[in-house]
Each structure stands twice: as structure tokens, then as C-alpha cells.
mmCIF file of N, CA and C in Angstrom:
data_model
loop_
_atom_site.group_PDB
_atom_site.id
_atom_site.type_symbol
_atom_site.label_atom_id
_atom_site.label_comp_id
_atom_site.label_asym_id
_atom_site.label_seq_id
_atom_site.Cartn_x
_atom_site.Cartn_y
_atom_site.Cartn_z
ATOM 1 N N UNK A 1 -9.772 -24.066 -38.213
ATOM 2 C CA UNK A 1 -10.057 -22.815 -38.885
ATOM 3 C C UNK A 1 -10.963 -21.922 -38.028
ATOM 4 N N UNK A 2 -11.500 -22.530 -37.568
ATOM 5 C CA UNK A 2 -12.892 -22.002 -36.652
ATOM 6 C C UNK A 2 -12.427 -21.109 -35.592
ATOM 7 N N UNK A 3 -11.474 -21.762 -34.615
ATOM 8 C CA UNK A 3 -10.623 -21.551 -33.636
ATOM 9 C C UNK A 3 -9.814 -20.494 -33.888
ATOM 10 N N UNK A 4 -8.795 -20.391 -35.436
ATOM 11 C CA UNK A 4 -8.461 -19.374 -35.143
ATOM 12 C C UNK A 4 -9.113 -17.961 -35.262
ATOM 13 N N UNK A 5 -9.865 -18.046 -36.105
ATOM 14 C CA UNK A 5 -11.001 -16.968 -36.482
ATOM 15 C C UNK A 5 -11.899 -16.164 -34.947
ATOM 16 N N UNK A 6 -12.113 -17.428 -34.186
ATOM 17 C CA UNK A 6 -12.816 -17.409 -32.643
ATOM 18 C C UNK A 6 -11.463 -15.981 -32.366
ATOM 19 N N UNK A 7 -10.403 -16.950 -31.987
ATOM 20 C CA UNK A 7 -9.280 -15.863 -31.309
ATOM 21 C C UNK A 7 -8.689 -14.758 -31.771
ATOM 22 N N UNK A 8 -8.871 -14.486 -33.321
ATOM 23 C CA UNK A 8 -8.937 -13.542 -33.354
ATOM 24 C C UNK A 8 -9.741 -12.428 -33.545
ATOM 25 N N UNK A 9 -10.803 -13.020 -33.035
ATOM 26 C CA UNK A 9 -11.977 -12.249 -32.815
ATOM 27 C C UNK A 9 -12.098 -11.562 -31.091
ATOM 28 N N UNK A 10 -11.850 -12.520 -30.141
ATOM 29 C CA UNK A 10 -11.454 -12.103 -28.953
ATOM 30 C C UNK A 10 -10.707 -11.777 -28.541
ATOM 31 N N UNK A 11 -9.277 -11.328 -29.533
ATOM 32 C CA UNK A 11 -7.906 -10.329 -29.489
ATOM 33 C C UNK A 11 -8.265 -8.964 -29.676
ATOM 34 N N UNK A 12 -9.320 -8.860 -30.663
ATOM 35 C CA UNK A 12 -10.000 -7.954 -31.053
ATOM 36 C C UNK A 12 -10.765 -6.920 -30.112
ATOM 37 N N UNK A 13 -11.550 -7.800 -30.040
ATOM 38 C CA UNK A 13 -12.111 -7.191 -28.292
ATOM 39 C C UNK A 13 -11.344 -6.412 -27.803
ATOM 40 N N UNK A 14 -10.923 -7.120 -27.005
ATOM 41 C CA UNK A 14 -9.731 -7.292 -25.858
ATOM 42 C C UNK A 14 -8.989 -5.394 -26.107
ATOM 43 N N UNK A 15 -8.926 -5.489 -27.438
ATOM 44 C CA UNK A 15 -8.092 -4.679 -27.855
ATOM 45 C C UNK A 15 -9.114 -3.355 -27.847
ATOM 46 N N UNK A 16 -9.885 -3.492 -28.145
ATOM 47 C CA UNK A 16 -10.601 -2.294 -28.124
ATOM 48 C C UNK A 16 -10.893 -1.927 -26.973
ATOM 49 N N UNK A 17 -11.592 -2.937 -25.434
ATOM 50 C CA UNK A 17 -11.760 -2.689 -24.259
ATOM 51 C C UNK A 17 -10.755 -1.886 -23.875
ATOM 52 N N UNK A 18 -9.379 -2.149 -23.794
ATOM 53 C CA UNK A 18 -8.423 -1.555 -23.309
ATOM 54 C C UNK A 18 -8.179 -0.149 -24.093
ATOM 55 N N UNK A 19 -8.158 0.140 -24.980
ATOM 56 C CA UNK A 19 -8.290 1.244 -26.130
ATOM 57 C C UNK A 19 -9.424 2.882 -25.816
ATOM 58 N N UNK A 20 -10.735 1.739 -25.267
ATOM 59 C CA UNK A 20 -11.673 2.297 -24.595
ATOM 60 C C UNK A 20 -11.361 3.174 -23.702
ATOM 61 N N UNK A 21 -10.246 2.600 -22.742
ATOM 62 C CA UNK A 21 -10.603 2.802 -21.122
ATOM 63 C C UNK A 21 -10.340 4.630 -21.052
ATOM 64 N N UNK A 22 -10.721 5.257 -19.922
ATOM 65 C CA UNK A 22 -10.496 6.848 -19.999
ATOM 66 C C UNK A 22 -9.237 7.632 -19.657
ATOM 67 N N UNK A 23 -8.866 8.357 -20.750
ATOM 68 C CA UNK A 23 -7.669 9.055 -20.579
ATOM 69 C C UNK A 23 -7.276 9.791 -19.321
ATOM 70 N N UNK A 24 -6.100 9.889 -18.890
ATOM 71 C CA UNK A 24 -6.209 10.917 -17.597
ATOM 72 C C UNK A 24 -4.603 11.851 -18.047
ATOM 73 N N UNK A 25 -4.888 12.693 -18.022
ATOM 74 C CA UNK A 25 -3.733 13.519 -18.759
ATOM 75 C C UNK A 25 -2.582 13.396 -17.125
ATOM 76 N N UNK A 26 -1.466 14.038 -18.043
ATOM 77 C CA UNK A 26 -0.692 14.242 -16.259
ATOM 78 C C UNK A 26 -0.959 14.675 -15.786
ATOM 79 N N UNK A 27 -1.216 15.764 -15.765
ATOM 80 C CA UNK A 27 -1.422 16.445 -14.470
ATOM 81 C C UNK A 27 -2.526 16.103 -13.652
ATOM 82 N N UNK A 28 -3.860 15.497 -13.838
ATOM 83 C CA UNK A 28 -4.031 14.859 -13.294
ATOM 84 C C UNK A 28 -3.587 13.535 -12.460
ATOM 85 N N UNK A 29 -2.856 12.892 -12.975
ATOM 86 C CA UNK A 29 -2.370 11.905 -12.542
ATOM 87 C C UNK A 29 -1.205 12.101 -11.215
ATOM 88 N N UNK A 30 -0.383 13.227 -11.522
ATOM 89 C CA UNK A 30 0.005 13.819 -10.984
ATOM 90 C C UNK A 30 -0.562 14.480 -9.772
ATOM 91 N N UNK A 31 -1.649 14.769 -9.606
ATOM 92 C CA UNK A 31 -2.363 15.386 -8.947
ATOM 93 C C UNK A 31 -3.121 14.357 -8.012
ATOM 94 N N UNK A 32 -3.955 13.347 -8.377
ATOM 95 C CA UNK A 32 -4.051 12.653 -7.704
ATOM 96 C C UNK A 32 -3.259 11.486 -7.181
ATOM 97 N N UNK A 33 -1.645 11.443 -7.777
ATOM 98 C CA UNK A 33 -0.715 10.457 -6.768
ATOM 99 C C UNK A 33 -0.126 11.212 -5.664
ATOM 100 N N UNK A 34 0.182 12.774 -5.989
ATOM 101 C CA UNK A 34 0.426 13.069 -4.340
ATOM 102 C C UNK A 34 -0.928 13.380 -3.802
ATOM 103 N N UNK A 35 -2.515 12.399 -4.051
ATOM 104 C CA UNK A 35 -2.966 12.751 -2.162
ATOM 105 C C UNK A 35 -2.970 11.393 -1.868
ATOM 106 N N UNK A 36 -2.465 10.340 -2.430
ATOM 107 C CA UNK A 36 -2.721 8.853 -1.615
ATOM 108 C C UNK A 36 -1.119 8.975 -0.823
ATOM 109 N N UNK A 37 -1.590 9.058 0.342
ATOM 110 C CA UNK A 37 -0.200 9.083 1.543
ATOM 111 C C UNK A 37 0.003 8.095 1.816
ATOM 112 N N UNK A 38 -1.228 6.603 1.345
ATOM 113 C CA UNK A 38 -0.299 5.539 2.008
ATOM 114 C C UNK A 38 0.334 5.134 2.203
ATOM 115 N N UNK A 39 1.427 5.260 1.190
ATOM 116 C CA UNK A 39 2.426 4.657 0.973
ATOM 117 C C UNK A 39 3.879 5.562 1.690
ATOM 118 N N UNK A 40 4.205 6.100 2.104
ATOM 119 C CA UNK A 40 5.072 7.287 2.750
ATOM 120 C C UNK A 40 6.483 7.054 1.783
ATOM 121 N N UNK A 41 6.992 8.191 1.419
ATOM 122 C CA UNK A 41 8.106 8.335 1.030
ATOM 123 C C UNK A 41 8.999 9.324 1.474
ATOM 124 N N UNK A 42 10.242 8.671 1.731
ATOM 125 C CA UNK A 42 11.134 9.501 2.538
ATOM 126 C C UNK A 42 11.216 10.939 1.788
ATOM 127 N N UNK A 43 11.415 11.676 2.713
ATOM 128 C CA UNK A 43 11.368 13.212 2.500
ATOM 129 C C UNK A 43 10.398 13.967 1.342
ATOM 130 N N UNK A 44 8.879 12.906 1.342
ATOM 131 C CA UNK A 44 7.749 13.432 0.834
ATOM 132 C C UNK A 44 6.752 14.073 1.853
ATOM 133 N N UNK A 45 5.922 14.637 1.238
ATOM 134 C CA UNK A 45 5.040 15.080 2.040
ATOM 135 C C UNK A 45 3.862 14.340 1.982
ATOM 136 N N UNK A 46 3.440 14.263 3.619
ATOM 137 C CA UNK A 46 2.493 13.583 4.397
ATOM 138 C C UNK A 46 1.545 14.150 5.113
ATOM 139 N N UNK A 47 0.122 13.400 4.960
ATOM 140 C CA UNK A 47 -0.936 14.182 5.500
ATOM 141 C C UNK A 47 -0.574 14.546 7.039
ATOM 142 N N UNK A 48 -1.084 15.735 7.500
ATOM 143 C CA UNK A 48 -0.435 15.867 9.067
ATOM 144 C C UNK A 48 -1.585 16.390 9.727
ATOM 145 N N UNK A 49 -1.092 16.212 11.151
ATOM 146 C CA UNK A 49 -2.469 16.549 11.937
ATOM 147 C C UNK A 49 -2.452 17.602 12.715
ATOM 148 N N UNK A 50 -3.487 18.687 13.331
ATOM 149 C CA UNK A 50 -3.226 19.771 13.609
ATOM 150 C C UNK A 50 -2.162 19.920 15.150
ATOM 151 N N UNK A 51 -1.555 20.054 15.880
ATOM 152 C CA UNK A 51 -0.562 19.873 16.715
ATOM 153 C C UNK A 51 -0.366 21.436 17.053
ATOM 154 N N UNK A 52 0.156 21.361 18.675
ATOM 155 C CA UNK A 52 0.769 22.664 18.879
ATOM 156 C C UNK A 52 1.319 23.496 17.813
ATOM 157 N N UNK A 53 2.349 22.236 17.289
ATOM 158 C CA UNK A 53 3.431 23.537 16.550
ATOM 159 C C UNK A 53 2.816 23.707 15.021
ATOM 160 N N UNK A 54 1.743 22.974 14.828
ATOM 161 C CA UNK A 54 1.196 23.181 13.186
ATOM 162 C C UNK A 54 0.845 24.495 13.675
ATOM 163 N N UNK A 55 -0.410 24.931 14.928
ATOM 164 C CA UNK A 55 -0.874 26.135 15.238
ATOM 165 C C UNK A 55 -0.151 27.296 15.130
ATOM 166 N N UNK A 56 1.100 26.900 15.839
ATOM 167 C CA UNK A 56 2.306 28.132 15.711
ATOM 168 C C UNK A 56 2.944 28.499 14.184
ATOM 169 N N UNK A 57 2.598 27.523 13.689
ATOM 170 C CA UNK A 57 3.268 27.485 12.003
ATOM 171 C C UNK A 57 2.194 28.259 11.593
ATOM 172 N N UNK A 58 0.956 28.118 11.811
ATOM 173 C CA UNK A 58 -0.293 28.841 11.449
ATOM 174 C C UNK A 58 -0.662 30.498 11.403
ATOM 175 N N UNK A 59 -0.230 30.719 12.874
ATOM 176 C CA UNK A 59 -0.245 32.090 13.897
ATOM 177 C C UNK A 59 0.994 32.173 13.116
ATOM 178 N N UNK A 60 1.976 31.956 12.675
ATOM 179 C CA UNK A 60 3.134 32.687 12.057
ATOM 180 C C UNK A 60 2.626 33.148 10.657
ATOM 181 N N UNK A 61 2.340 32.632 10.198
ATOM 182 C CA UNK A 61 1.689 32.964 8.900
ATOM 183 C C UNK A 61 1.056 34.271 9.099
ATOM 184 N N UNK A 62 -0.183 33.920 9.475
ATOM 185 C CA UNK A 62 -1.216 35.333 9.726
ATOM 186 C C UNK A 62 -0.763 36.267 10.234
ATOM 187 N N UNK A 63 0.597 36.338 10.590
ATOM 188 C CA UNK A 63 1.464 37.802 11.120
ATOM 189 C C UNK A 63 1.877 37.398 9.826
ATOM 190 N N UNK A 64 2.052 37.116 8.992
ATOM 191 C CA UNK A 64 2.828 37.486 7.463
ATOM 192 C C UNK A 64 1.738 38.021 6.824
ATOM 193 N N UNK A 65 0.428 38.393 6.784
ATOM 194 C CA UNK A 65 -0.814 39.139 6.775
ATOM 195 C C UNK A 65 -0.768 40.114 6.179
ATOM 196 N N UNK A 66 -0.915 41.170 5.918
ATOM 197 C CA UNK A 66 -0.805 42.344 6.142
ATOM 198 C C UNK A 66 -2.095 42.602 6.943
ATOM 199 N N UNK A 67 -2.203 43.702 7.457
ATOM 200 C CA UNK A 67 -3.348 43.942 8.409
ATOM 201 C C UNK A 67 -3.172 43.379 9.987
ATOM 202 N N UNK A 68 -4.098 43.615 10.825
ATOM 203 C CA UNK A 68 -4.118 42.851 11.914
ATOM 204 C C UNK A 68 -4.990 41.573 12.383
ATOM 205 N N UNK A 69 -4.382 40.756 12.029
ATOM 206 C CA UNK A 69 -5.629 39.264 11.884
ATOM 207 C C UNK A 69 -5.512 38.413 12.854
ATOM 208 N N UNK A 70 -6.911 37.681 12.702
ATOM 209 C CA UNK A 70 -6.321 36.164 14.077
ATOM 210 C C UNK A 70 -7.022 35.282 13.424
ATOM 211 N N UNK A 71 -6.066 33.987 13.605
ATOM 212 C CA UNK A 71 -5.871 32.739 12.864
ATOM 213 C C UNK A 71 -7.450 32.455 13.272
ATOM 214 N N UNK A 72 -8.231 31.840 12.561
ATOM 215 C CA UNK A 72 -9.628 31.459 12.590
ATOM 216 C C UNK A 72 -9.614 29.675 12.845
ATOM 217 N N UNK A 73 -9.734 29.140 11.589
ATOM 218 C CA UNK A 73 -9.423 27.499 11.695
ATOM 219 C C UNK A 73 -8.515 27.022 11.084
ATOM 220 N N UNK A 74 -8.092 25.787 11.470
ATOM 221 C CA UNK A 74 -6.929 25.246 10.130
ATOM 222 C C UNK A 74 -7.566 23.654 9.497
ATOM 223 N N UNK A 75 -7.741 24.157 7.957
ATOM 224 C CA UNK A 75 -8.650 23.227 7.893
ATOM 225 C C UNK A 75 -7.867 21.905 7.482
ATOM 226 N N UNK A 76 -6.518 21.907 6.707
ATOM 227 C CA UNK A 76 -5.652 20.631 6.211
ATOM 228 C C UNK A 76 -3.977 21.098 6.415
ATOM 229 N N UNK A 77 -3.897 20.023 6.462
ATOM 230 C CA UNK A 77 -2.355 19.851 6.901
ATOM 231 C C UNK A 77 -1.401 19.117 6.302
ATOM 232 N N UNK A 78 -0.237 19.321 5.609
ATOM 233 C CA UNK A 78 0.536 18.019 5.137
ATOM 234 C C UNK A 78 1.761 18.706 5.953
ATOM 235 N N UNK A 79 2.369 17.647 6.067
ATOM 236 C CA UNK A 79 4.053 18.218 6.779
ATOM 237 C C UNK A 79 5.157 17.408 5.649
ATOM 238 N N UNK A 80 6.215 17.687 5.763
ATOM 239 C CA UNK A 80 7.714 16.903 4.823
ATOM 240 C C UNK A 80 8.319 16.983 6.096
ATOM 241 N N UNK A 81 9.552 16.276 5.855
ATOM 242 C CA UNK A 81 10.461 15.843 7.139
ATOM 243 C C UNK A 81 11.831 16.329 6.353
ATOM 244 N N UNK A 82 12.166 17.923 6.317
ATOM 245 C CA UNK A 82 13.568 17.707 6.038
ATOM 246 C C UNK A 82 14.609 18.490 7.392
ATOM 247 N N UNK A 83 16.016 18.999 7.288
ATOM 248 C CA UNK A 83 16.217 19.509 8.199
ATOM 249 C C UNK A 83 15.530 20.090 9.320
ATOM 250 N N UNK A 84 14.334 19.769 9.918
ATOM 251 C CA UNK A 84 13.284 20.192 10.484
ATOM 252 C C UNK A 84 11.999 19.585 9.905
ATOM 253 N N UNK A 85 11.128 20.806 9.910
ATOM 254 C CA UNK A 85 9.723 20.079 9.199
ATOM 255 C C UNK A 85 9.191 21.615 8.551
ATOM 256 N N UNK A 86 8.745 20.925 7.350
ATOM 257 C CA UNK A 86 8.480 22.254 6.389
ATOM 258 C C UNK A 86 6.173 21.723 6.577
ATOM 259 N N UNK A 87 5.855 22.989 6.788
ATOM 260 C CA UNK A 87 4.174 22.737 6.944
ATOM 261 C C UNK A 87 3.849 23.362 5.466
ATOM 262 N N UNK A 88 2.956 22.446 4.925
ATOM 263 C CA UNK A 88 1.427 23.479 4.163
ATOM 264 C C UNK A 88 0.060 23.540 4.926
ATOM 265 N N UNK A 89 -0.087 24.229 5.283
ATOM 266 C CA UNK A 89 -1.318 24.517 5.817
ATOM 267 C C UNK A 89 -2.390 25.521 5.396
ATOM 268 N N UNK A 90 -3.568 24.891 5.247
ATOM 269 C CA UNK A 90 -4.746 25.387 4.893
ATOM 270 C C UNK A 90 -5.596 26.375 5.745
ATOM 271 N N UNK A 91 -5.966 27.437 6.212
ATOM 272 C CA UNK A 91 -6.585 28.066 7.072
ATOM 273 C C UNK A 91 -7.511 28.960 7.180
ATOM 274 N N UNK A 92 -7.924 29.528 7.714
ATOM 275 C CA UNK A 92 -9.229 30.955 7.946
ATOM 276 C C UNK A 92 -8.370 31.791 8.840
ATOM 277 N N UNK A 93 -8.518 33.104 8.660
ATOM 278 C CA UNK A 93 -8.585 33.929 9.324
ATOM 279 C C UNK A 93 -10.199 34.495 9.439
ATOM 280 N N UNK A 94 -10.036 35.538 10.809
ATOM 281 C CA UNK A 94 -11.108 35.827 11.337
ATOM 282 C C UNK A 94 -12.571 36.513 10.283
ATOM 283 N N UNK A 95 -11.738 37.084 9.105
ATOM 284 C CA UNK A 95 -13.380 37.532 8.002
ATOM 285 C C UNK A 95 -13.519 36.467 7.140
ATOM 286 N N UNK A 96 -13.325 35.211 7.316
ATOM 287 C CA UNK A 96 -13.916 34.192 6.678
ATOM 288 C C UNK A 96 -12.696 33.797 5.779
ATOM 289 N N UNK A 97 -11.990 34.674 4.998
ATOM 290 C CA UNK A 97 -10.983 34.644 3.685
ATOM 291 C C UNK A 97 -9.966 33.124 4.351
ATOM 292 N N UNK A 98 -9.639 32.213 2.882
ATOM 293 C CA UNK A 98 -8.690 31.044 3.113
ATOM 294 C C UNK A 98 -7.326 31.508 2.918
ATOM 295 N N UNK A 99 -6.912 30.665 2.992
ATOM 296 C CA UNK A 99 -5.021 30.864 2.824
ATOM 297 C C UNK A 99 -4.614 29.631 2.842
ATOM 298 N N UNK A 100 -3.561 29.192 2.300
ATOM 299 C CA UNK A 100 -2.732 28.329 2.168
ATOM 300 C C UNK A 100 -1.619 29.065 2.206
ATOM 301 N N UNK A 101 -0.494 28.269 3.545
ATOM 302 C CA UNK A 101 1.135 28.937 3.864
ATOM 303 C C UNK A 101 1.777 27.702 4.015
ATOM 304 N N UNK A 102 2.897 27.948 3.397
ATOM 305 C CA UNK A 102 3.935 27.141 3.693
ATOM 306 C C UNK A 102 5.070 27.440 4.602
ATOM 307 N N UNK A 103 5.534 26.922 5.791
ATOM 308 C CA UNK A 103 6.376 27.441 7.386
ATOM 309 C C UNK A 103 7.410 25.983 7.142
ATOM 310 N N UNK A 104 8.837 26.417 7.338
ATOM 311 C CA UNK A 104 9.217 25.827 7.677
ATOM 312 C C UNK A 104 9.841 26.100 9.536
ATOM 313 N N UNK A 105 9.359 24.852 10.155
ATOM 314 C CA UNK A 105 9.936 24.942 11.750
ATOM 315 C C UNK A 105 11.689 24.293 11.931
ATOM 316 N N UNK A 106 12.408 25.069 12.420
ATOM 317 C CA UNK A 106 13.671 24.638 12.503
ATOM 318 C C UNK A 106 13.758 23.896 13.199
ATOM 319 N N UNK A 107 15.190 23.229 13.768
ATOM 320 C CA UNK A 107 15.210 21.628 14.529
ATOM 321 C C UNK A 107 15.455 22.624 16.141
ATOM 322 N N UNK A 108 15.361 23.855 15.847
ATOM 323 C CA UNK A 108 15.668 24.787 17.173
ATOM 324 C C UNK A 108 13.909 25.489 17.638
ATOM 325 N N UNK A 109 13.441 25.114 16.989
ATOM 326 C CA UNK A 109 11.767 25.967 17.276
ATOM 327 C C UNK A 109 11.296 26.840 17.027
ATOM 328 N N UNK A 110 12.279 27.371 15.762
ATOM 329 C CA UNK A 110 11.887 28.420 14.832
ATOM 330 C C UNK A 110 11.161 28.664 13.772
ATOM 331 N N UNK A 111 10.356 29.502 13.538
ATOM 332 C CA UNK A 111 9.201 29.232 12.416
ATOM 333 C C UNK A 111 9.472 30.351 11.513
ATOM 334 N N UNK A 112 9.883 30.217 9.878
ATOM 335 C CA UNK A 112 9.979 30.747 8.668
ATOM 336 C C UNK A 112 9.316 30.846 7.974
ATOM 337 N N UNK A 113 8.223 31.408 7.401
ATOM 338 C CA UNK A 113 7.023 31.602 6.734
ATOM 339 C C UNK A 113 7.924 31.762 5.233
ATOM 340 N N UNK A 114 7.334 30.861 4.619
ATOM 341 C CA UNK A 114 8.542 30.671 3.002
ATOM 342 C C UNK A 114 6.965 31.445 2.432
ATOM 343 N N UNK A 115 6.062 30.752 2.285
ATOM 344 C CA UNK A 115 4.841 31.369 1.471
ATOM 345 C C UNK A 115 3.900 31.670 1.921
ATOM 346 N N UNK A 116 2.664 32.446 1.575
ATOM 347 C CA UNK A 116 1.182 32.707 1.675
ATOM 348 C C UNK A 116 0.687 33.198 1.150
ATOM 349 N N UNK A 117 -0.423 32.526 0.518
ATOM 350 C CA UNK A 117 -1.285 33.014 -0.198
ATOM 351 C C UNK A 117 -2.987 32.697 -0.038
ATOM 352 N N UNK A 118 -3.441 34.009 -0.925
ATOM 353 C CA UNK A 118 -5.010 33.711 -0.487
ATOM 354 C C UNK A 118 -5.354 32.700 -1.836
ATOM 355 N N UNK A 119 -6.354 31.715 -0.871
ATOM 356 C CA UNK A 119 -7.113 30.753 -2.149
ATOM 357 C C UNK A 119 -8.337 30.449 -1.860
ATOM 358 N N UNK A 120 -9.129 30.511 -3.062
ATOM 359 C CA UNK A 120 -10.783 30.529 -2.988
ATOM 360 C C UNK A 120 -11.249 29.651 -1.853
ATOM 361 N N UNK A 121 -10.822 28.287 -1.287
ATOM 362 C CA UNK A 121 -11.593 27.645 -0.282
ATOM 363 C C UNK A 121 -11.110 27.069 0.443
ATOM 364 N N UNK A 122 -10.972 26.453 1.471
ATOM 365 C CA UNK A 122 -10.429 25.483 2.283
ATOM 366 C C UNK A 122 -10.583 23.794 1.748
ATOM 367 N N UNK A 123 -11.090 23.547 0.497
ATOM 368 C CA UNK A 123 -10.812 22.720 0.380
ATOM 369 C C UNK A 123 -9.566 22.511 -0.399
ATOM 370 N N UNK A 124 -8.993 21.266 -0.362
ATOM 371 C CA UNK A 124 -7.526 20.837 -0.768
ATOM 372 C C UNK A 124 -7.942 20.458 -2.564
ATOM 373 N N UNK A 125 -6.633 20.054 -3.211
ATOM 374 C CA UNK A 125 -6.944 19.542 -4.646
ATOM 375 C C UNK A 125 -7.057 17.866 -4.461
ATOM 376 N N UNK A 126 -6.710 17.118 -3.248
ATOM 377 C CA UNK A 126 -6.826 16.116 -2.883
ATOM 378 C C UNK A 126 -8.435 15.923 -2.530
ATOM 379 N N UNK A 127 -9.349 16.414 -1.639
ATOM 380 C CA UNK A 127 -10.573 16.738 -1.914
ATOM 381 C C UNK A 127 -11.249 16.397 -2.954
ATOM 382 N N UNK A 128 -10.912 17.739 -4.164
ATOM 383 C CA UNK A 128 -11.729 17.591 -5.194
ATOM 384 C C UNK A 128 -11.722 15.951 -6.527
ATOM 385 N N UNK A 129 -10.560 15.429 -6.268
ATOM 386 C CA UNK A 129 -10.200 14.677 -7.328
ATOM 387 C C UNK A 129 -10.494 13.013 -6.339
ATOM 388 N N UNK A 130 -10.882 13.093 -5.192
ATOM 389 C CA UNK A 130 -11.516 11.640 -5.186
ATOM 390 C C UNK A 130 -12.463 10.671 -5.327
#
């Protein structure tokens, strides 16, 4: 009698510990499974490192500008691997202001500026959520 009373007393528990634990909505979750790159998945995007042609993916951007600008720093990088290589890149131009652009480079050495936009900082959302 004792015994079962014991176990279901420590089902109990058990049940609440887990009940306890802290919610993480999706989008978080979401948010923090694409920055763990360890794991690589075909035709995902992967942390990347700054390289000639990230620079040129960069300098293409900042001629998508308006005004007359020069690429300052590039602070993060992810690349995808599809028909070529598509960049996001994080950057400065020369009055301090960030940007995030997305370039895709062709398998010929051509660079397509798909997006750009200005965003409050150079840090990434991978950054903030570790």
C-alpha cells in the first residue's frame, strides 16, 4: 500500500517538473534553430566567412545605395549553396548606418543584388538569442 502511494507521489512530481519547464513559442524556436550551423543541411544556409567574393557581393550592394557610398565593414556572413551561391551579408557603409543584403553570385561571376535593407545594428538575431 505504502509503495503504491510512494509512486504515485513521485509520478506526481515528475509531472509537474516537466509541466514547469519554460515555454518557447515558435518563433523563437525557429529563430534560434537556424543559428546552430552545426549540423549543415543541404541547400541551407551556413555561417560564411568574409572572402574576396563575399567583398564583391558587399561592394555590389552599396552601389544598390542610393547616394554615393563605400562599403565600410562586413560584420556577418551566411552563404546557401544553390545554382551558385546566394550571400546575406551584414555591413557598414562609410556614415556608420548597417545594412543587411542579400547577392546572389552566379556559377559565371556575376553578382545580383536580390535585397537591401537598412537595419538598426550589425548585430545578427543569432547574436541576440544565445
Amino acid at each position: 500500500m505504502h509503495k503504491k502511494i510512494l509512486l504515485i507521489a513521485l509520478s506526481s512530481v515528475a509531472l509537474v517538473a516537466c509541466n514547469s519547464a519554460k515555454e518557447v513559442t515558435s518563433n523563437e524556436a525557429n529563430m534560434q534553430e537556424s543559428c546552430h550551423f552545426s549540423q549543415a543541411v543541404v541547400g541551407g544556409w551556413a555561417e560564411g566567412d568574409v572572402t574576396p567574393e563575399v567583398e564583391q557581393a558587399a561592394k555590389a550592394a552599396v552601389k544598390a545605395i542610393s547616394g554615393d557610398r563605400q562599403l565600410g565593414k562586413i560584420y556577418h556572413v551566411r552563404q546557401q549553396v544553390v545554382a551558385g551561391m546566394n550571400y546575406s551579408i551584414t555591413f557598414s557603409i562609410e556614415n556608420g548606418d548597417y545594412y543587411n543584403a542579400i547577392v546572389f553570385r552566379s556559377l559565371q561571376n556575376t553578382y545580383d543584388v536580390k535585397e537591401v535593407k537598412q537595419v538598426p545594428s550589425a548585430v545578427s538575431n543569432c547574436d541576440v538569442h544565445k
